[in-house]
Amino acid sequence: MLLKVKDLSKTFIVGLLRKKEIHAVRKVSFNIKKGEFISLVGESGSGKTTTSRMILRILKPSSGSVIFEGKDPWALHKIEDLKWYWKQVHGIFQDPFASFNPLYKVDRILYQTFNLLNIESDAEKEHLVKESLKEVGLRPEEVLGRYPHELSGGQRQRIMIARCYLLKPKLIIADEPISMIDASTRAGILKLFSDLRNNYGTSVIFITHDLGLAYYVSDRIMIMHNGSIVEEGTPDEIMEHPKHHYTMRLKEDVPLLYRKWKGF
Amino acid sequence: MIPPILKNLLRIKKFDISVSIILFITLVGIIGPFVYTVDPTALHAPPEVPPNNKYPLGTDSYGRDLLAQLLHGIRSSLYIGLTASLISLAIGVTIGAVAGFKGGITDDSLMLVTNVVYALPSIMLMMLIAAYLKERNPLFVALIIGLTSWPWVARAVRSQLMSLKSRDFLAISRMAALSDLKIMFEDLIPNMASYIFMAFVLLMSGAMIAEAGLSMIGLGVTRGVSLGIILYWAQLLESVRRGLWWWFIPPGACLVSLATSMLLLSTSLDEYFSPRLRGR
Ligand SMILES: Nc1ncnc2c1ncn2[C@@H]1O[C@H](COP(=O)(O)OP(=O)(O)OP(=O)(O)O)[C@@H](O)[C@H]1O
Ligand SMILES: [Mg+2]
């Protein structure tokens, strides 16, 4: 098993005088195998992003555990161990605007990865960066050397995907990674994820609120509602025999287009 | 040619006015003493002469040339203000940044120190240190002011940092396993640069007022002149009651216009940068 998540919970405490607890994630448990493509589906505020940040070792869980290849990332503190973890487990954030420091050229996001990789030669680095950009359908000369505010949301999202491509981690957690990418490019990006899986055995946790898209791409779907995973199964199980009333509601929202393609 | 930020700032009237006043007085203080080469401490002019051709700003009761005093006074007041604010800034930014970045016990203990210094009546502290030193040159005065006026900077920088810390681009750098120091210098401090500059301007105006305050109670520089020292002598010899307006008005006006222009400058910077750094 590549990743084991057990009883993962996060409670935010907000308010200064009258403290209020927000249970963003409640006892979430699941496992991921090598090469598996899992979708995490749920409406806004259901706790998807919070879950992903705890796995990415960005946000400390309130309780529960994350075990990746037998190691708890929250027990890692040495810089070498952390480099290992983020080389293996990497993420794409939901908001492609906030992901870039506005003061630096976008190149920085890509060149940062060489802190995790053992590549010495500058020519090699440049070659890899350019290759990764081409891989996500961007022309290197149209994005390199530019500032984040000069690029569109879709271009920025693709740069974040290129960053993951450069690293070739064992697990990618992608939080709505293609929400701003136009339909014609989307297919190419989704193919990129499946190529990574076929060639490198990469597993993916794909976060989306679009059940139709999840049906189309995943091996397994987990439905998240109100901080808990309320249902999980293969796409067909979820679509054909939804057990939880929330899943039924989600299913009703799936655009007809997908249904036609898939014949359900 | 002109960087775009400056171009935008120059469109703000408050910014233009305050910067012009500050630049003008600063230039007068820097260049003035080279052009008007009268010794400000020499006592050989006739006493209490109103402004005339020979003594453009008149003389004081000891027969010192007041224009020479003013020019040198501006220069050393600026020097004290600059040095003191740089000292406060260095201490405040370091403490605030480390506290906000590290969190936990480091944060708690640094904030405790900060709050203690903040709660101490700093004027008392300044008086104690100043009274202890028999000989006070401008650097000492700057040190005294600088060492007591950093706490609000530390608190402000810390809270700025807390809000920057939750921004996604920080998590992106962290996932590249950049060291804390690198994240601090590449992601955090540059994003606070405009804020730190505002703090600097405010500190400087505060330090110049504090210098005058110390001088007025007789604890200013013991060698040389400053705006505060001119006012001290003017007050000691009852220039206001005796109508020697040329003695106290020029240094007072310089001090007030410098301090208020700096406040004005900082509000105009705040108006420009705050919405841009918050949202975008
Ligand atoms: N830093 C925080 N402080 C307080 N509450 C938070 C914080 N981050 C998230 N929350 C709350 O936790 C809950 C889950 O948020 P989360 O961002 O994980 O949802 P999500 O499923 O990713 O939603 P979306 O689809 O809109 O991205 C929400 O109610 C949110 O308001
Ligand atoms: Mg989210």
Coordinates of C-alpha atoms and ligand atoms in Angstrom, one line a residue:
Chain A
M1 CA 0.0 0.0 0.0
L2 CA 1.4 3.4 -1.0
L3 CA -0.6 5.7 1.3
K4 CA -2.7 4.9 4.3
V5 CA -4.8 7.6 5.8
K6 CA -6.5 6.7 9.1
D7 CA -9.0 8.7 11.1
L8 CA -7.6 11.9 9.8
S9 CA -9.4 14.9 11.3
K10 CA -9.0 18.7 11.4
T11 CA -10.8 21.1 13.6
F12 CA -10.3 24.8 13.1
I13 CA -10.9 27.1 16.0
V14 CA -12.1 30.5 14.9
G15 CA -13.3 33.6 16.7
L16 CA -11.4 35.5 19.4
L17 CA -13.9 35.9 22.2
R18 CA -16.5 33.4 21.4
K19 CA -14.5 30.4 20.2
K20 CA -16.2 28.3 17.6
E21 CA -15.0 24.9 16.3
I22 CA -15.2 24.0 12.7
H23 CA -14.9 20.3 12.0
A24 CA -13.5 20.6 8.5
V25 CA -12.4 16.9 8.2
R26 CA -13.8 14.2 10.5
K27 CA -12.1 10.8 10.8
V28 CA -11.3 10.3 7.1
S29 CA -9.7 6.9 6.3
F30 CA -8.7 5.4 3.0
N31 CA -5.8 3.6 1.2
I32 CA -4.2 4.2 -2.1
K33 CA -2.3 1.6 -4.1
K34 CA 0.6 2.2 -6.5
G35 CA -0.7 3.5 -9.9
E36 CA -4.2 4.1 -8.6
F37 CA -6.2 7.1 -9.8
I38 CA -8.7 8.2 -7.1
S39 CA -11.1 11.0 -7.3
L40 CA -12.2 12.9 -4.2
V41 CA -15.6 14.5 -5.0
G42 CA -17.7 16.8 -2.9
E43 CA -19.4 20.1 -2.8
S44 CA -17.7 23.3 -1.7
G45 CA -16.7 23.3 1.9
S46 CA -16.8 19.5 2.3
G47 CA -13.2 19.4 3.4
K48 CA -11.4 18.2 0.3
T49 CA -8.7 20.9 0.3
T50 CA -8.1 20.5 4.0
T51 CA -7.6 16.7 3.6
S52 CA -5.1 17.2 0.8
R53 CA -3.1 19.7 2.8
M54 CA -2.8 17.4 5.7
I55 CA -1.4 14.7 3.4
L56 CA 0.9 17.1 1.7
R57 CA 2.4 18.0 5.1
I58 CA 1.4 21.6 4.9
L59 CA -1.4 21.6 7.5
K60 CA -1.0 19.7 10.7
P61 CA -3.8 17.3 11.4
S62 CA -5.8 17.6 14.7
S63 CA -5.7 13.8 15.0
G64 CA -5.3 10.7 12.9
S65 CA -2.4 9.6 10.8
V66 CA -1.0 9.7 7.4
I67 CA 1.4 6.9 6.5
F68 CA 3.3 7.0 3.2
E69 CA 5.5 4.0 2.4
G70 CA 5.4 3.1 6.0
K71 CA 6.5 6.6 7.2
D72 CA 4.5 9.3 8.9
P73 CA 5.4 12.6 7.1
W74 CA 4.5 14.5 10.3
A75 CA 7.3 12.7 12.1
L76 CA 9.9 13.8 9.5
H77 CA 11.9 16.9 10.4
K78 CA 15.3 16.6 8.8
I79 CA 15.6 18.6 5.6
E80 CA 16.8 15.4 3.8
D81 CA 13.8 13.4 4.9
L82 CA 11.5 16.3 3.9
K83 CA 13.1 16.5 0.5
W84 CA 12.4 12.8 0.1
Y85 CA 8.8 13.2 1.1
W86 CA 8.0 16.1 -1.2
K87 CA 9.9 14.5 -4.0
Q88 CA 7.5 11.5 -3.6
V89 CA 4.3 13.3 -2.7
H90 CA 3.6 16.5 -4.4
G91 CA 0.5 18.7 -4.9
I92 CA -1.2 21.2 -7.1
F93 CA -3.3 23.8 -5.3
Q94 CA -6.7 24.8 -6.1
D95 CA -6.1 28.5 -6.7
P96 CA -3.5 29.1 -9.4
F97 CA -3.4 32.8 -8.6
A98 CA -2.4 32.4 -5.0
S99 CA 0.1 29.7 -5.8
F100 CA 2.6 32.1 -7.3
N101 CA 4.6 34.7 -5.4
P102 CA 3.7 37.8 -7.4
L103 CA 7.2 39.2 -7.1
Y104 CA 9.0 36.5 -9.1
K105 CA 8.9 35.2 -12.6
V106 CA 7.0 32.0 -13.1
D107 CA 10.3 30.2 -13.9
R108 CA 10.9 30.0 -10.2
I109 CA 8.1 27.6 -9.6
L110 CA 9.7 25.1 -12.0
Y111 CA 13.3 25.7 -11.0
Q112 CA 12.5 25.2 -7.3
T113 CA 12.0 21.5 -8.0
F114 CA 15.7 21.1 -8.6
N115 CA 16.1 21.5 -4.8
L116 CA 14.5 18.1 -4.6
L117 CA 16.1 16.5 -7.6
N118 CA 19.8 15.7 -8.2
I119 CA 20.6 17.5 -11.3
E120 CA 23.7 19.6 -11.5
S121 CA 24.1 20.9 -15.0
D122 CA 22.3 24.1 -15.9
A123 CA 21.8 23.0 -19.5
E124 CA 20.1 19.9 -18.3
K125 CA 17.8 21.9 -15.9
E126 CA 16.8 24.2 -18.7
H127 CA 16.1 21.3 -21.0
L128 CA 13.9 19.6 -18.4
V129 CA 12.0 22.7 -17.7
K130 CA 11.3 23.3 -21.3
E131 CA 10.3 19.7 -21.9
S132 CA 7.9 19.8 -19.0
L133 CA 6.2 22.9 -20.3
K134 CA 5.8 21.4 -23.8
E135 CA 4.3 18.3 -22.1
V136 CA 1.4 20.4 -20.7
G137 CA 0.9 22.1 -24.0
L138 CA 2.7 25.4 -23.3
R139 CA 5.3 26.9 -25.5
P140 CA 8.3 27.6 -23.3
E141 CA 9.1 31.0 -24.9
E142 CA 5.5 32.2 -24.2
V143 CA 5.7 31.6 -20.5
L144 CA 9.3 31.6 -19.3
G145 CA 10.6 35.0 -18.1
R146 CA 7.1 36.3 -17.5
Y147 CA 5.4 37.3 -14.2
P148 CA 2.4 35.5 -12.9
H149 CA 0.0 38.4 -13.5
E150 CA 0.9 38.2 -17.2
L151 CA -0.5 34.7 -17.5
S152 CA -4.0 33.3 -17.6
G153 CA -5.4 31.1 -14.9
G154 CA -5.3 28.1 -17.3
Q155 CA -1.6 28.8 -18.1
R156 CA -0.7 29.0 -14.5
Q157 CA -2.5 25.8 -13.7
R158 CA -0.6 24.1 -16.5
I159 CA 2.7 25.4 -15.0
M160 CA 1.8 23.8 -11.7
I161 CA 1.1 20.6 -13.5
A162 CA 4.5 20.9 -15.4
R163 CA 6.1 21.2 -12.0
C164 CA 4.6 17.8 -11.0
Y165 CA 5.7 16.4 -14.3
L166 CA 9.3 17.5 -13.6
L167 CA 9.3 15.8 -10.2
K168 CA 7.5 12.6 -11.3
P169 CA 6.4 11.9 -7.7
K170 CA 4.8 8.6 -6.7
L171 CA 1.7 10.4 -5.5
I172 CA 0.2 13.6 -7.0
I173 CA -2.6 15.3 -5.1
A174 CA -4.2 17.6 -7.6
D175 CA -6.8 20.0 -6.2
E176 CA -9.1 21.0 -9.1
P177 CA -6.1 21.2 -11.4
I178 CA -7.9 21.8 -14.6
S179 CA -10.8 24.0 -13.5
M180 CA -9.5 26.9 -15.7
I181 CA -8.2 25.0 -18.6
D182 CA -10.2 25.0 -21.8
A183 CA -12.0 21.8 -22.8
S184 CA -9.7 21.1 -25.8
T185 CA -6.5 21.2 -23.6
R186 CA -8.2 19.2 -20.8
A187 CA -8.1 15.9 -22.6
G188 CA -4.3 16.3 -23.2
I189 CA -3.7 17.1 -19.5
L190 CA -5.8 14.1 -18.4
K191 CA -3.8 12.0 -20.8
L192 CA -0.6 13.3 -19.2
F193 CA -1.7 12.0 -15.8
S194 CA -2.5 8.6 -17.3
D195 CA 0.9 8.5 -19.1
L196 CA 2.6 9.2 -15.8
R197 CA 0.7 6.3 -14.3
N198 CA 1.6 4.0 -17.1
N199 CA 5.2 4.9 -17.4
Y200 CA 6.1 5.7 -13.8
G201 CA 3.4 4.0 -11.7
T202 CA 2.3 7.4 -10.4
S203 CA -0.8 7.4 -8.2
V204 CA -3.2 10.4 -8.3
I205 CA -5.7 11.9 -5.9
F206 CA -7.8 14.0 -8.1
I207 CA -10.0 16.5 -6.3
T208 CA -13.0 17.8 -8.0
H209 CA -16.6 18.7 -7.5
D210 CA -17.5 17.3 -10.9
L211 CA -18.7 13.8 -10.5
G212 CA -19.0 13.3 -14.3
L213 CA -15.3 14.1 -14.8
A214 CA -14.4 11.8 -11.9
Y215 CA -16.4 9.0 -13.4
Y216 CA -14.6 9.5 -16.7
V217 CA -11.1 9.4 -15.3
S218 CA -10.8 7.5 -12.0
D219 CA -10.3 3.9 -10.8
R220 CA -12.1 4.7 -7.6
I221 CA -14.3 7.6 -6.4
M222 CA -14.7 8.8 -2.9
I223 CA -17.6 11.0 -2.1
M224 CA -17.0 13.6 0.6
H225 CA -19.7 15.4 2.5
N226 CA -19.5 17.6 5.5
G227 CA -15.9 16.5 6.4
S228 CA -16.5 12.7 6.1
I229 CA -16.2 10.2 3.3
V230 CA -19.8 9.1 2.9
E231 CA -19.3 6.6 0.1
E232 CA -16.6 5.0 -2.0
G233 CA -16.4 2.6 -4.9
T234 CA -15.6 2.1 -8.5
P235 CA -17.1 4.7 -10.9
D236 CA -19.7 2.2 -12.1
E237 CA -20.7 1.3 -8.5
I238 CA -21.1 4.9 -7.6
M239 CA -23.0 5.8 -10.7
E240 CA -25.2 2.7 -10.9
H241 CA -25.9 2.0 -7.3
P242 CA -25.4 5.1 -5.2
K243 CA -26.1 4.3 -1.6
H244 CA -25.8 7.7 0.1
H245 CA -28.5 10.3 -0.6
Y246 CA -25.8 12.9 -1.1
T247 CA -24.3 10.9 -3.9
M248 CA -27.7 10.6 -5.6
R249 CA -28.0 14.3 -5.5
L250 CA -24.5 14.8 -7.0
K251 CA -25.4 12.3 -9.7
E252 CA -28.4 14.3 -10.7
D253 CA -26.0 17.2 -11.4
V254 CA -23.8 15.3 -13.8
P255 CA -24.3 16.9 -17.2
L256 CA -26.1 14.9 -19.8
L257 CA -23.1 15.1 -22.0
Y258 CA -21.0 12.7 -19.9
R259 CA -24.0 10.3 -19.6
K260 CA -24.3 10.1 -23.3
W261 CA -20.7 9.4 -23.8
K262 CA -20.7 6.7 -21.2
G263 CA -24.1 5.5 -21.9
F264 CA -25.7 5.7 -18.4
Chain B
M1 CA 12.7 55.0 -17.7
I2 CA 10.8 55.5 -14.4
P3 CA 9.8 52.2 -12.8
P4 CA 6.0 51.7 -13.0
I5 CA 5.5 51.7 -9.2
L6 CA 7.1 55.1 -8.9
K7 CA 5.0 56.4 -11.8
N8 CA 1.8 55.3 -10.0
L9 CA 2.9 56.7 -6.7
L10 CA 3.7 60.0 -8.4
R11 CA 0.0 60.3 -9.4
I12 CA -0.9 60.6 -5.7
K13 CA -0.9 64.2 -4.6
K14 CA -0.2 63.5 -0.9
F15 CA 2.8 61.5 -2.0
D16 CA 4.2 64.3 -4.2
I17 CA 3.7 67.0 -1.6
S18 CA 5.2 65.0 1.3
V19 CA 8.2 63.8 -0.7
S20 CA 8.9 67.3 -2.0
I21 CA 8.9 68.7 1.5
I22 CA 11.1 66.0 2.9
L23 CA 13.5 66.1 0.0
F24 CA 13.7 69.9 0.1
I25 CA 14.5 70.1 3.9
T26 CA 16.9 67.1 3.6
L27 CA 18.8 68.8 0.8
V28 CA 19.0 72.0 2.7
G29 CA 20.4 70.1 5.7
I30 CA 23.0 68.2 3.6
I31 CA 24.1 70.9 1.2
G32 CA 23.4 74.0 3.4
P33 CA 26.4 73.8 5.7
F34 CA 28.8 73.6 2.7
V35 CA 27.3 76.7 1.1
Y36 CA 26.8 78.8 4.3
T37 CA 30.1 78.1 6.0
V38 CA 29.5 79.9 9.3
D39 CA 30.5 78.1 12.5
P40 CA 27.2 77.5 14.3
T41 CA 28.9 77.4 17.7
A42 CA 31.0 80.6 17.3
L43 CA 29.9 83.3 19.7
H44 CA 31.2 86.5 18.1
A45 CA 28.1 88.0 16.5
P46 CA 26.1 90.7 18.4
P47 CA 23.4 89.0 20.5
E48 CA 19.6 88.8 19.7
V49 CA 19.8 90.5 16.3
P50 CA 16.6 90.0 14.2
P51 CA 17.1 88.7 10.7
N52 CA 19.0 91.1 8.4
N53 CA 21.4 91.0 5.5
K54 CA 24.4 89.9 7.5
Y55 CA 22.6 87.3 9.7
P56 CA 19.7 86.0 7.5
L57 CA 17.9 84.3 10.4
G58 CA 19.3 86.6 13.1
T59 CA 21.3 85.6 16.2
D60 CA 20.6 84.1 19.6
S61 CA 21.4 85.5 23.1
Y62 CA 24.9 84.2 22.9
G63 CA 25.6 85.8 19.5
R64 CA 25.5 82.6 17.6
D65 CA 24.3 82.7 13.9
L66 CA 20.9 81.1 13.8
L67 CA 21.0 80.2 10.1
A68 CA 24.2 78.2 10.6
Q69 CA 22.6 76.6 13.7
L70 CA 19.5 75.7 11.7
L71 CA 21.4 74.1 8.8
H72 CA 23.6 72.0 11.1
G73 CA 20.6 71.3 13.3
I74 CA 18.6 69.9 10.4
R75 CA 21.6 67.8 9.4
S76 CA 22.1 66.2 12.8
S77 CA 18.3 65.8 13.5
L78 CA 18.1 63.9 10.2
Y79 CA 21.1 61.9 11.2
I80 CA 19.7 61.0 14.6
G81 CA 16.3 60.2 13.1
L82 CA 17.8 58.0 10.4
T83 CA 20.1 56.1 12.7
A84 CA 17.5 55.6 15.4
S85 CA 14.9 54.4 13.0
L86 CA 17.3 52.0 11.3
I87 CA 18.2 50.6 14.7
S88 CA 14.5 50.2 15.7
L89 CA 13.7 48.7 12.3
A90 CA 16.5 46.1 12.5
I91 CA 15.5 45.0 16.0
G92 CA 11.7 45.2 15.3
V93 CA 11.8 43.4 12.0
T94 CA 14.1 40.7 13.2
I95 CA 12.1 40.0 16.3
G96 CA 8.7 40.3 14.6
A97 CA 9.8 38.1 11.7
V98 CA 11.3 35.3 13.8
A99 CA 8.3 35.3 16.2
G100 CA 5.7 35.2 13.4
F101 CA 7.6 32.7 11.4
K102 CA 8.6 30.2 14.1
G103 CA 5.5 30.4 16.3
G104 CA 5.2 28.3 19.4
I105 CA 7.5 29.0 22.3
T106 CA 9.8 31.2 20.3
D107 CA 6.9 33.4 19.5
D108 CA 5.6 33.5 23.0
S109 CA 8.9 34.4 24.6
L110 CA 9.8 37.0 22.0
M111 CA 6.4 38.6 22.3
L112 CA 6.8 38.6 26.1
V113 CA 10.1 40.6 25.7
T114 CA 8.4 42.9 23.2
N115 CA 5.4 43.6 25.5
V116 CA 7.7 44.3 28.4
V117 CA 9.7 46.9 26.4
Y118 CA 6.4 48.2 25.1
A119 CA 4.9 48.6 28.5
L120 CA 7.9 50.3 30.0
P121 CA 7.5 54.0 29.8
S122 CA 10.1 54.6 27.1
I123 CA 10.6 58.3 27.9
M124 CA 11.6 57.2 31.5
L125 CA 14.0 54.7 30.0
M126 CA 15.5 57.3 27.7
M127 CA 15.8 59.7 30.6
L128 CA 17.6 57.2 32.7
I129 CA 20.0 56.2 30.1
A130 CA 20.5 59.8 28.9
A131 CA 21.1 61.1 32.4
Y132 CA 23.6 58.3 33.1
L133 CA 25.7 59.4 30.1
K134 CA 27.6 62.6 30.8
E135 CA 28.7 63.0 27.3
R136 CA 26.1 62.5 24.6
N137 CA 27.0 62.7 21.0
P138 CA 24.3 62.3 18.2
L139 CA 25.1 58.6 17.9
F140 CA 24.3 58.0 21.6
V141 CA 21.1 59.8 21.4
A142 CA 20.1 57.8 18.3
L143 CA 21.0 54.6 20.1
I144 CA 18.8 55.5 23.1
I145 CA 15.9 56.3 20.9
G146 CA 16.4 53.3 18.6
L147 CA 16.7 50.8 21.5
T148 CA 13.4 51.9 23.0
S149 CA 11.1 52.4 20.1
W150 CA 11.0 49.1 18.2
P151 CA 8.2 47.1 20.0
W152 CA 5.3 48.3 17.8
V153 CA 7.3 47.4 14.7
A154 CA 7.9 43.9 16.0
R155 CA 4.2 43.5 16.7
A156 CA 3.1 44.9 13.3
V157 CA 5.6 42.8 11.4
R158 CA 4.6 39.7 13.3
S159 CA 0.9 40.1 12.4
Q160 CA 1.7 40.9 8.8
L161 CA 3.8 37.7 8.6
M162 CA 1.0 35.6 10.2
S163 CA -1.3 36.6 7.3
L164 CA 1.4 36.1 4.7
K165 CA 2.1 32.7 6.1
S166 CA -1.3 31.3 5.1
R167 CA -0.8 32.3 1.5
D168 CA -0.5 29.4 -1.0
F169 CA 2.8 30.4 -2.6
L170 CA 4.5 29.9 0.7
A171 CA 3.2 26.3 0.8
I172 CA 4.5 25.9 -2.7
S173 CA 8.0 27.0 -1.7
R174 CA 7.8 24.8 1.4
M175 CA 6.9 21.8 -0.8
A176 CA 10.2 22.4 -2.6
A177 CA 11.9 21.9 0.8
L178 CA 13.4 25.4 0.8
S179 CA 14.9 26.2 4.1
D180 CA 13.1 28.5 6.6
L181 CA 15.8 31.2 6.0
K182 CA 15.3 31.1 2.3
I183 CA 11.5 31.2 2.5
M184 CA 11.9 34.2 4.9
F185 CA 14.1 36.1 2.5
E186 CA 12.6 35.1 -0.8
D187 CA 8.9 34.9 0.0
L188 CA 8.1 36.8 3.1
I189 CA 10.4 39.8 3.5
P190 CA 10.1 41.0 -0.1
N191 CA 6.3 40.9 0.2
M192 CA 6.5 43.0 3.3
A193 CA 9.0 45.5 1.8
S194 CA 6.5 48.3 1.3
Y195 CA 5.1 47.7 4.7
I196 CA 8.6 47.8 6.3
F197 CA 9.3 51.0 4.4
M198 CA 6.1 52.6 5.9
A199 CA 7.3 51.6 9.3
F200 CA 10.6 53.1 8.6
V201 CA 9.1 56.5 7.7
L202 CA 6.9 56.5 10.8
L203 CA 9.9 55.5 13.0
M204 CA 11.9 58.3 11.5
S205 CA 9.3 60.9 12.2
G206 CA 8.9 59.5 15.7
A207 CA 12.6 59.5 16.4
M208 CA 13.0 63.2 15.3
I209 CA 10.2 64.2 17.6
A210 CA 11.8 62.1 20.4
E211 CA 15.1 63.8 19.9
A212 CA 13.5 67.2 20.3
G213 CA 11.7 65.8 23.4
L214 CA 14.9 64.6 25.0
S215 CA 16.6 67.9 24.2
M216 CA 13.8 70.0 25.6
I217 CA 14.2 68.3 29.0
G218 CA 17.9 68.9 28.8
L219 CA 18.9 65.3 27.8
G220 CA 19.8 65.9 24.2
V221 CA 23.2 66.0 22.5
T222 CA 25.9 67.7 24.6
R223 CA 28.0 68.4 21.6
G224 CA 26.9 70.1 18.3
V225 CA 23.4 71.3 17.5
S226 CA 20.2 69.7 16.6
L227 CA 16.7 71.1 16.0
G228 CA 15.8 70.0 19.5
I229 CA 18.9 71.7 21.0
I230 CA 18.1 75.0 19.3
L231 CA 14.5 74.8 20.7
Y232 CA 16.0 73.9 24.1
W233 CA 18.0 77.1 24.3
A234 CA 15.2 79.2 22.9
Q235 CA 12.9 77.9 25.6
L236 CA 15.6 78.3 28.3
L237 CA 16.0 81.9 27.5
E238 CA 12.3 82.6 27.2
S239 CA 12.4 83.5 23.6
V240 CA 8.7 83.2 23.2
R241 CA 7.8 85.6 26.0
R242 CA 10.5 88.0 24.8
G243 CA 9.2 87.9 21.2
L244 CA 12.5 86.6 19.7
W245 CA 10.4 84.8 17.0
W246 CA 13.3 84.2 14.7
W247 CA 14.9 81.9 17.3
F248 CA 12.2 79.3 17.7
I249 CA 10.0 79.5 14.6
P250 CA 12.4 78.2 12.0
P251 CA 13.6 75.1 13.8
G252 CA 10.0 74.4 15.1
A253 CA 8.6 74.8 11.6
C254 CA 11.3 72.5 10.1
L255 CA 10.7 69.8 12.7
V256 CA 6.9 70.0 12.3
S257 CA 7.0 69.9 8.6
L258 CA 9.4 67.0 8.5
A259 CA 7.4 65.0 11.0
T260 CA 4.0 65.7 9.4
S261 CA 5.3 65.1 5.8
M262 CA 6.5 61.7 6.9
L263 CA 3.2 60.9 8.4
L264 CA 1.5 62.0 5.2
L265 CA 4.0 60.0 3.1
S266 CA 3.2 56.9 5.1
T267 CA -0.5 57.3 4.8
S268 CA -0.2 57.8 1.0
L269 CA 2.0 54.6 0.8
D270 CA -0.6 52.7 2.9
E271 CA -3.4 53.8 0.6
Y272 CA -1.4 52.7 -2.4
F273 CA -0.1 49.3 -1.2
S274 CA -2.6 47.9 1.2
P275 CA -5.4 47.0 -1.3
R276 CA -2.8 45.6 -3.7
L277 CA -1.1 43.4 -1.1
R278 CA -4.3 42.2 0.5
G279 CA -6.4 41.2 -2.5
R280 CA -5.2 41.3 -6.1
Ligands
LIG1 N1 -7.8 28.1 7.9 C1 -9.1 27.8 8.1 N2 -9.6 28.4 9.2 C2 -10.9 28.1 9.5 N3 -11.7 27.4 8.8 C3 -11.3 26.8 7.6 C4 -9.9 27.0 7.3 N4 -9.7 26.3 6.1 C5 -10.9 25.7 5.8 N5 -11.8 26.0 6.7 C6 -13.2 25.5 6.7 O1 -13.2 24.1 6.6 C7 -14.2 23.6 5.8 C8 -13.6 22.8 4.6 O2 -12.8 23.6 3.8 P1 -12.1 23.1 2.5 O3 -11.3 24.2 1.9 O4 -11.3 21.9 2.9 O5 -13.3 22.7 1.5 P2 -13.2 22.2 0.0 O6 -13.9 20.9 0.0 O7 -11.9 22.2 -0.5 O8 -14.2 23.2 -0.7 P3 -14.0 23.8 -2.2 O9 -14.6 22.8 -3.1 O10 -14.8 25.1 -2.1 O11 -12.6 24.1 -2.4 C9 -14.9 24.9 5.3 O12 -16.1 25.0 6.1 C10 -14.0 26.0 5.5 O13 -14.7 27.2 5.8
MG2 MG -10.9 23.2 -1.9

